[in-house]
């Protein structure tokens, strides 16, 4: 089962990663200034993850496929890693769809 992990960024903001059952990060959020905003971002991922139209399939400048997950307002709420193939990207999207809706939330905020 997947899980969201909230952690601190170097700049003091918070972000979350959605991790698959095997521990691999499949989606990383933008930075948030408050924990409440970060938790709202997680809820938005859970709500939008199953809607294929919310996934923006992109190709980076070095030719690697990746995707963004967008909220109902069009704002990006999470981005994937870079994949070696479009098939890999599609597997990543399917993994978000499968893992996000029922994922637990953990904090790894360090000291």
mmCIF file of N, CA, C and O in Angstrom, residues 1-4 16 18-20 26-27 39 41-52 55 69 77 92-105:
data_model
loop_
_atom_site.group_PDB
_atom_site.id
_atom_site.type_symbol
_atom_site.label_atom_id
_atom_site.label_comp_id
_atom_site.label_asym_id
_atom_site.label_seq_id
_atom_site.Cartn_x
_atom_site.Cartn_y
_atom_site.Cartn_z
ATOM 1 N N UNK A 1 0.833 -1.189 0.000
ATOM 2 C CA UNK A 1 0.000 0.000 0.000
ATOM 3 C C UNK A 1 0.877 1.251 0.000
ATOM 4 O O UNK A 1 1.915 1.295 0.636
ATOM 5 N N UNK A 2 0.450 2.257 -0.716
ATOM 6 C CA UNK A 2 1.218 3.487 -0.826
ATOM 7 C C UNK A 2 1.093 4.360 0.406
ATOM 8 O O UNK A 2 0.235 4.151 1.262
ATOM 9 N N UNK A 3 1.990 5.349 0.483
ATOM 10 C CA UNK A 3 1.927 6.300 1.583
ATOM 11 C C UNK A 3 2.478 7.641 1.134
ATOM 12 O O UNK A 3 3.332 7.719 0.240
ATOM 13 N N UNK A 4 1.950 8.693 1.734
ATOM 14 C CA UNK A 4 2.471 10.033 1.556
ATOM 15 C C UNK A 4 3.444 10.301 2.694
ATOM 16 O O UNK A 4 3.132 10.017 3.846
ATOM 17 N N UNK A 16 5.638 16.834 0.019
ATOM 18 C CA UNK A 16 5.310 15.437 0.244
ATOM 19 C C UNK A 16 5.726 14.615 -0.959
ATOM 20 O O UNK A 16 5.785 15.106 -2.079
ATOM 21 N N UNK A 18 4.712 10.845 -2.700
ATOM 22 C CA UNK A 18 3.859 9.664 -2.698
ATOM 23 C C UNK A 18 4.758 8.493 -3.023
ATOM 24 O O UNK A 18 5.432 8.481 -4.056
ATOM 25 N N UNK A 19 4.792 7.524 -2.120
ATOM 26 C CA UNK A 19 5.637 6.353 -2.297
ATOM 27 C C UNK A 19 4.767 5.127 -2.535
ATOM 28 O O UNK A 19 3.750 4.947 -1.879
ATOM 29 N N UNK A 20 5.187 4.298 -3.482
ATOM 30 C CA UNK A 20 4.502 3.039 -3.752
ATOM 31 C C UNK A 20 4.801 2.061 -2.619
ATOM 32 O O UNK A 20 5.656 2.310 -1.770
ATOM 33 N N UNK A 26 6.856 7.971 -6.381
ATOM 34 C CA UNK A 26 6.173 8.040 -7.673
ATOM 35 C C UNK A 26 5.598 9.422 -7.973
ATOM 36 O O UNK A 26 5.216 9.695 -9.104
ATOM 37 N N UNK A 27 5.568 10.312 -6.970
ATOM 38 C CA UNK A 27 5.074 11.673 -7.183
ATOM 39 C C UNK A 27 5.665 12.560 -6.094
ATOM 40 O O UNK A 27 5.703 12.165 -4.933
ATOM 41 N N UNK A 39 -1.049 19.335 3.697
ATOM 42 C CA UNK A 39 -2.104 18.323 3.862
ATOM 43 C C UNK A 39 -3.230 18.532 2.849
ATOM 44 O O UNK A 39 -3.787 17.558 2.332
ATOM 45 N N UNK A 41 -2.765 19.692 -0.128
ATOM 46 C CA UNK A 41 -2.190 19.170 -1.363
ATOM 47 C C UNK A 41 -2.336 17.661 -1.452
ATOM 48 O O UNK A 41 -2.670 17.116 -2.517
ATOM 49 N N UNK A 42 -2.100 16.978 -0.341
ATOM 50 C CA UNK A 42 -2.260 15.516 -0.300
ATOM 51 C C UNK A 42 -3.715 15.145 -0.599
ATOM 52 O O UNK A 42 -3.980 14.236 -1.387
ATOM 53 N N UNK A 43 -4.653 15.858 0.013
ATOM 54 C CA UNK A 43 -6.071 15.581 -0.241
ATOM 55 C C UNK A 43 -6.413 15.804 -1.711
ATOM 56 O O UNK A 43 -7.203 15.061 -2.292
ATOM 57 N N UNK A 44 -5.810 16.816 -2.316
ATOM 58 C CA UNK A 44 -6.047 17.088 -3.727
ATOM 59 C C UNK A 44 -5.517 15.957 -4.604
ATOM 60 O O UNK A 44 -6.162 15.560 -5.580
ATOM 61 N N UNK A 45 -4.354 15.408 -4.245
ATOM 62 C CA UNK A 45 -3.829 14.257 -4.993
ATOM 63 C C UNK A 45 -4.789 13.083 -4.865
ATOM 64 O O UNK A 45 -5.144 12.444 -5.859
ATOM 65 N N UNK A 46 -5.230 12.805 -3.646
ATOM 66 C CA UNK A 46 -6.155 11.683 -3.437
ATOM 67 C C UNK A 46 -7.424 11.850 -4.279
ATOM 68 O O UNK A 46 -7.919 10.896 -4.860
ATOM 69 N N UNK A 47 -7.924 13.089 -4.338
ATOM 70 C CA UNK A 47 -9.168 13.375 -5.052
ATOM 71 C C UNK A 47 -8.995 13.277 -6.571
ATOM 72 O O UNK A 47 -9.880 12.811 -7.273
ATOM 73 N N UNK A 48 -7.863 13.727 -7.079
ATOM 74 C CA UNK A 48 -7.667 13.830 -8.524
ATOM 75 C C UNK A 48 -6.933 12.645 -9.147
ATOM 76 O O UNK A 48 -6.901 12.524 -10.373
ATOM 77 N N UNK A 49 -6.348 11.768 -8.335
ATOM 78 C CA UNK A 49 -5.477 10.713 -8.848
ATOM 79 C C UNK A 49 -6.164 9.767 -9.826
ATOM 80 O O UNK A 49 -5.532 9.292 -10.772
ATOM 81 N N UNK A 50 -7.434 9.494 -9.630
ATOM 82 C CA UNK A 50 -8.099 8.503 -10.480
ATOM 83 C C UNK A 50 -8.583 9.077 -11.813
ATOM 84 O O UNK A 50 -8.995 8.331 -12.693
ATOM 85 N N UNK A 51 -8.490 10.395 -11.996
ATOM 86 C CA UNK A 51 -8.994 11.053 -13.207
ATOM 87 C C UNK A 51 -7.857 11.209 -14.219
ATOM 88 O O UNK A 51 -6.990 12.068 -14.064
ATOM 89 N N UNK A 52 -7.883 10.401 -15.269
ATOM 90 C CA UNK A 52 -6.794 10.407 -16.244
ATOM 91 C C UNK A 52 -6.609 11.771 -16.903
ATOM 92 O O UNK A 52 -5.496 12.133 -17.281
ATOM 93 N N UNK A 55 -3.801 14.204 -15.651
ATOM 94 C CA UNK A 55 -2.382 13.925 -15.862
ATOM 95 C C UNK A 55 -1.896 14.619 -17.119
ATOM 96 O O UNK A 55 -2.470 14.467 -18.189
ATOM 97 N N UNK A 69 0.616 15.922 -12.201
ATOM 98 C CA UNK A 69 -0.779 15.742 -11.801
ATOM 99 C C UNK A 69 -1.319 17.119 -11.453
ATOM 100 O O UNK A 69 -0.701 17.849 -10.670
ATOM 101 N N UNK A 77 -0.014 19.806 -8.768
ATOM 102 C CA UNK A 77 0.086 19.405 -7.364
ATOM 103 C C UNK A 77 1.160 18.358 -7.146
ATOM 104 O O UNK A 77 1.543 18.095 -6.010
ATOM 105 N N UNK A 92 3.985 4.636 -14.165
ATOM 106 C CA UNK A 92 4.010 5.567 -13.036
ATOM 107 C C UNK A 92 2.653 6.181 -12.782
ATOM 108 O O UNK A 92 2.205 6.292 -11.635
ATOM 109 N N UNK A 93 1.972 6.577 -13.849
ATOM 110 C CA UNK A 93 0.616 7.139 -13.711
ATOM 111 C C UNK A 93 -0.325 6.101 -13.106
ATOM 112 O O UNK A 93 -1.095 6.399 -12.182
ATOM 113 N N UNK A 94 -0.264 4.877 -13.603
ATOM 114 C CA UNK A 94 -1.121 3.813 -13.056
ATOM 115 C C UNK A 94 -0.817 3.571 -11.580
ATOM 116 O O UNK A 94 -1.715 3.303 -10.780
ATOM 117 N N UNK A 95 0.458 3.681 -11.204
ATOM 118 C CA UNK A 95 0.841 3.492 -9.810
ATOM 119 C C UNK A 95 0.263 4.591 -8.922
ATOM 120 O O UNK A 95 -0.208 4.321 -7.808
ATOM 121 N N UNK A 96 0.264 5.839 -9.406
ATOM 122 C CA UNK A 96 -0.362 6.925 -8.638
ATOM 123 C C UNK A 96 -1.855 6.661 -8.496
ATOM 124 O O UNK A 96 -2.412 6.776 -7.401
ATOM 125 N N UNK A 97 -2.507 6.271 -9.588
ATOM 126 C CA UNK A 97 -3.947 5.991 -9.540
ATOM 127 C C UNK A 97 -4.270 4.903 -8.522
ATOM 128 O O UNK A 97 -5.275 4.963 -7.818
ATOM 129 N N UNK A 98 -3.403 3.902 -8.453
ATOM 130 C CA UNK A 98 -3.637 2.765 -7.564
ATOM 131 C C UNK A 98 -3.297 3.100 -6.112
ATOM 132 O O UNK A 98 -4.018 2.703 -5.192
ATOM 133 N N UNK A 99 -2.214 3.826 -5.894
ATOM 134 C CA UNK A 99 -1.712 4.034 -4.535
ATOM 135 C C UNK A 99 -2.286 5.252 -3.814
ATOM 136 O O UNK A 99 -2.444 5.223 -2.597
ATOM 137 N N UNK A 100 -2.562 6.327 -4.533
ATOM 138 C CA UNK A 100 -2.902 7.588 -3.865
ATOM 139 C C UNK A 100 -4.219 7.579 -3.092
ATOM 140 O O UNK A 100 -4.256 8.068 -1.962
ATOM 141 N N UNK A 101 -5.322 7.046 -3.646
ATOM 142 C CA UNK A 101 -6.608 7.246 -2.966
ATOM 143 C C UNK A 101 -6.665 6.740 -1.525
ATOM 144 O O UNK A 101 -7.317 7.360 -0.685
ATOM 145 N N UNK A 102 -5.994 5.652 -1.207
ATOM 146 C CA UNK A 102 -6.065 5.081 0.148
ATOM 147 C C UNK A 102 -4.742 5.170 0.896
ATOM 148 O O UNK A 102 -4.572 4.515 1.928
ATOM 149 N N UNK A 103 -3.810 5.967 0.399
ATOM 150 C CA UNK A 103 -2.489 6.046 1.026
ATOM 151 C C UNK A 103 -2.563 6.694 2.397
ATOM 152 O O UNK A 103 -3.321 7.631 2.620
ATOM 153 N N UNK A 104 -1.740 6.196 3.303
ATOM 154 C CA UNK A 104 -1.623 6.796 4.620
ATOM 155 C C UNK A 104 -0.706 8.016 4.524
ATOM 156 O O UNK A 104 -0.051 8.242 3.505
ATOM 157 N N UNK A 105 -0.657 8.809 5.591
ATOM 158 C CA UNK A 105 0.193 9.995 5.642
ATOM 159 C C UNK A 105 1.145 9.846 6.814
ATOM 160 O O UNK A 105 0.723 9.568 7.939
#
